[in-house]
Amino acid sequence: GESVGLHLPTLSVQEGDNSIINCAYSNSASDYFIWYKQESGKGPQFIIDIRSNMDKRQGQRVTVLLNKTVKHLSLQIAATQPGDSAVYFCAENSGGSQGNLIFGKGTKLSVKP
Amino acid sequence: EAQVTQNPRYLITVTGKKLTVTCSQNMNHEYMSWYRQDPGLGLRQIYYSMNVEVTDKGDVPEGYKVSRKEKRNFPLILESPSPNQTSLYFCASSFLAGGSGELFFGEGSRLTVL
């Protein structure tokens, strides 16, 4: 697979446990945030998004929490499975015409069976 | 199947030999973008396109060109590749501009410049 996992913070969890991946974003004007999952050898894949007028959003087994006061975003994965092993990126968009998402460096999640 | 297709997936070339990485999407998306991914640096935007014939520089455009003659295609051109362009490249598309909707990524193109 591709070596995108080098130099990344790693979170190791036991199968069945809950995982929490954290992300600090940079721009207080950012109004839209996305979490992506990247499996080895593949492109990033959308997981869940949240707009700045919300502080929590839930999907299937995933929850995103947004704390605008401290510019912090987290992704919670319930009952983590081996298939959840991947690199997870947060991305922020500060609006404007450019429409450029700024990606975090990523966190590698390893799930132990 | 809705997808973003990049070619080639893997390429080894030599310094100075022009190459093009093609990108095609079948979702009728307005917005397309190219990223490079390097260990420790994450995903960095090279160029993006809001619509046909509208392209603009991202964060790391030096050494690259793009074109958007048709909605579905957004090729990345390296006129004179150099070793510092050795990287993993991703094309992405979105129905709306990158901050308004989900980005769909291709599978990546691993480029090595010797």
XYZ file of C-alpha atoms in Angstrom:
227
model
C 0.000 0.000 0.000
C 0.977 3.663 -0.196
C 3.180 5.070 2.550
C 0.866 7.880 3.558
C 0.944 6.676 7.144
C 4.540 7.690 7.781
C 5.167 10.343 10.450
C 1.538 10.353 11.539
C 0.154 10.221 15.057
C -1.240 6.762 15.654
C -4.210 5.634 17.685
C -4.351 1.965 18.543
C -7.622 0.514 19.852
C -9.064 -2.880 20.595
C -11.796 -4.199 18.349
C -15.178 -3.314 19.826
C -13.918 -0.290 21.740
C -14.875 3.264 20.856
C -12.325 5.464 19.075
C -11.922 9.202 19.324
C -9.798 11.013 16.764
C -9.055 14.665 17.364
C -8.280 17.545 15.080
C -7.392 21.173 15.756
C -8.331 23.488 12.927
C -6.625 26.734 12.118
C -9.130 29.319 10.942
C -11.831 30.670 13.225
C -13.719 31.786 10.093
C -14.048 28.198 8.829
C -17.681 27.285 8.463
C -17.631 23.759 7.084
C -15.720 20.689 8.196
C -15.360 17.189 6.817
C -13.832 13.957 8.019
C -12.236 11.671 5.440
C -10.997 8.103 5.736
C -8.097 6.855 3.642
C -7.387 3.151 3.453
C -4.030 1.895 2.280
C -3.648 2.255 -1.476
C -6.878 4.192 -1.924
C -8.084 7.753 -2.190
C -9.720 9.578 0.720
C -13.360 8.756 1.234
C -15.992 11.028 2.784
C -17.248 9.962 6.221
C -19.243 12.813 7.694
C -19.454 16.596 7.597
C -20.660 19.365 9.869
C -21.380 23.049 9.460
C -20.377 25.668 11.969
C -23.958 26.304 13.076
C -23.978 22.831 14.637
C -21.898 21.310 17.421
C -22.731 17.654 16.874
C -23.755 15.446 14.008
C -24.299 11.706 13.978
C -24.005 9.159 11.241
C -23.913 5.415 11.217
C -21.475 4.475 14.018
C -19.764 7.851 13.697
C -20.278 11.155 15.470
C -18.548 14.444 14.773
C -18.254 17.046 17.519
C -17.341 20.652 16.855
C -16.072 23.047 19.518
C -15.685 26.449 17.913
C -14.459 28.077 21.115
C -11.213 26.116 21.029
C -11.247 25.334 17.287
C -11.444 21.613 17.868
C -13.084 18.853 15.905
C -13.394 15.215 16.894
C -14.556 12.035 15.241
C -15.988 9.293 17.407
C -16.296 5.784 16.029
C -18.472 3.413 18.012
C -17.641 -0.293 18.296
C -14.491 0.010 16.204
C -13.950 -2.789 13.694
C -10.831 -4.008 11.857
C -12.248 -2.426 8.687
C -11.983 0.955 10.374
C -8.174 0.760 10.278
C -7.096 3.658 8.090
C -5.749 7.197 8.142
C -8.366 9.782 9.098
C -8.175 13.419 7.954
C -10.156 16.396 9.022
C -10.646 19.212 6.526
C -11.890 22.759 6.955
C -13.189 25.367 4.575
C -13.083 29.017 5.461
C -15.505 30.030 2.740
C -14.839 32.490 -0.020
C -14.796 31.915 -3.734
C -11.790 29.624 -3.786
C -13.586 26.741 -2.227
C -10.366 25.154 -1.073
C -10.512 22.570 1.667
C -7.504 22.637 3.986
C -6.616 19.168 5.181
C -5.065 18.185 8.475
C -2.041 15.888 8.522
C -4.105 12.871 9.530
C -4.229 10.261 12.288
C -3.578 6.603 11.711
C -6.099 4.314 13.407
C -5.028 0.731 14.049
C -7.611 -1.741 15.303
C -6.343 -4.794 17.142
C -8.497 -7.916 16.805
C -20.896 3.622 -10.911
C -20.070 7.179 -9.840
C -16.329 7.587 -9.846
C -13.238 9.663 -10.470
C -10.746 7.859 -12.695
C -7.055 8.695 -12.858
C -4.421 7.362 -15.229
C -1.786 6.180 -14.932
C -1.950 4.730 -11.424
C 1.818 4.258 -11.336
C 4.522 5.947 -13.388
C 8.292 6.132 -13.237
C 9.851 8.771 -15.452
C 13.022 10.795 -15.815
C 13.722 14.451 -15.180
C 12.509 16.702 -17.966
C 10.274 14.251 -19.789
C 6.833 15.819 -20.130
C 3.952 13.800 -18.753
C 0.216 14.099 -18.283
C -1.929 12.491 -15.625
C -5.506 12.259 -16.791
C -8.572 12.639 -14.580
C -12.145 11.989 -15.555
C -15.359 12.083 -13.536
C -18.771 10.777 -14.542
C -20.883 12.665 -12.004
C -21.357 15.903 -13.945
C -19.499 17.766 -11.205
C -18.688 21.446 -11.614
C -15.643 21.501 -9.359
C -12.451 19.530 -9.868
C -9.139 19.713 -8.087
C -5.672 18.151 -7.953
C -3.804 17.363 -4.751
C -0.441 15.913 -3.952
C 0.134 13.865 -0.841
C 3.530 13.592 0.806
C 4.502 11.975 4.125
C 4.330 14.485 6.944
C 2.773 17.160 4.744
C -0.692 15.752 4.144
C -2.822 16.712 1.164
C -1.903 19.953 -0.570
C -3.896 21.498 -3.375
C -2.106 22.065 -6.688
C -4.799 23.507 -8.951
C -8.559 23.609 -8.983
C -11.312 24.373 -11.438
C -14.698 25.836 -10.621
C -16.081 25.055 -14.072
C -15.144 24.579 -17.721
C -12.395 26.981 -18.797
C -12.047 28.288 -15.224
C -8.913 27.175 -13.407
C -6.886 28.656 -10.589
C -3.784 27.955 -8.534
C -3.924 26.150 -5.262
C -1.235 26.125 -2.616
C 1.563 24.385 -4.557
C 1.111 25.106 -8.288
C 4.770 25.515 -9.288
C 5.834 23.071 -11.988
C 2.308 22.055 -12.920
C -0.309 23.022 -15.474
C -3.936 22.046 -15.886
C -6.698 22.495 -18.402
C -10.479 22.179 -18.271
C -11.778 22.042 -21.798
C -14.603 19.683 -20.912
C -16.579 19.336 -17.729
C -15.630 15.728 -17.116
C -11.850 15.955 -17.686
C -9.153 17.763 -15.751
C -5.650 16.630 -16.777
C -2.556 17.512 -14.761
C 0.478 18.343 -16.877
C 4.093 18.274 -15.771
C 5.992 20.036 -18.558
C 9.451 19.271 -17.165
C 9.206 16.944 -14.174
C 11.797 17.155 -11.439
C 12.562 14.743 -8.568
C 10.773 16.980 -6.042
C 7.557 16.189 -7.900
C 7.831 12.577 -6.870
C 4.598 12.161 -4.964
C 1.166 10.581 -4.747
C -1.356 12.598 -6.716
C -5.120 12.696 -6.250
C -7.789 14.155 -8.443
C -11.092 15.063 -6.800
C -14.431 16.432 -7.871
C -17.476 17.934 -6.230
C -20.914 19.036 -7.366
C -20.320 22.365 -5.718
C -17.143 24.238 -4.913
C -14.877 22.358 -2.513
C -16.264 23.926 0.605
C -19.892 23.322 -0.111
C -20.072 19.640 -0.750
C -18.388 16.314 -0.505
C -15.199 15.798 -2.480
C -14.953 12.528 -4.393
C -11.385 11.342 -4.838
C -9.761 9.152 -7.420
C -7.609 6.187 -6.444
C -4.368 8.112 -6.781
C -1.407 8.207 -9.156
C 2.022 7.355 -7.760
C 4.647 9.305 -9.701
C 8.387 8.778 -9.365
C 10.762 11.177 -11.129
C 14.345 9.948 -11.388
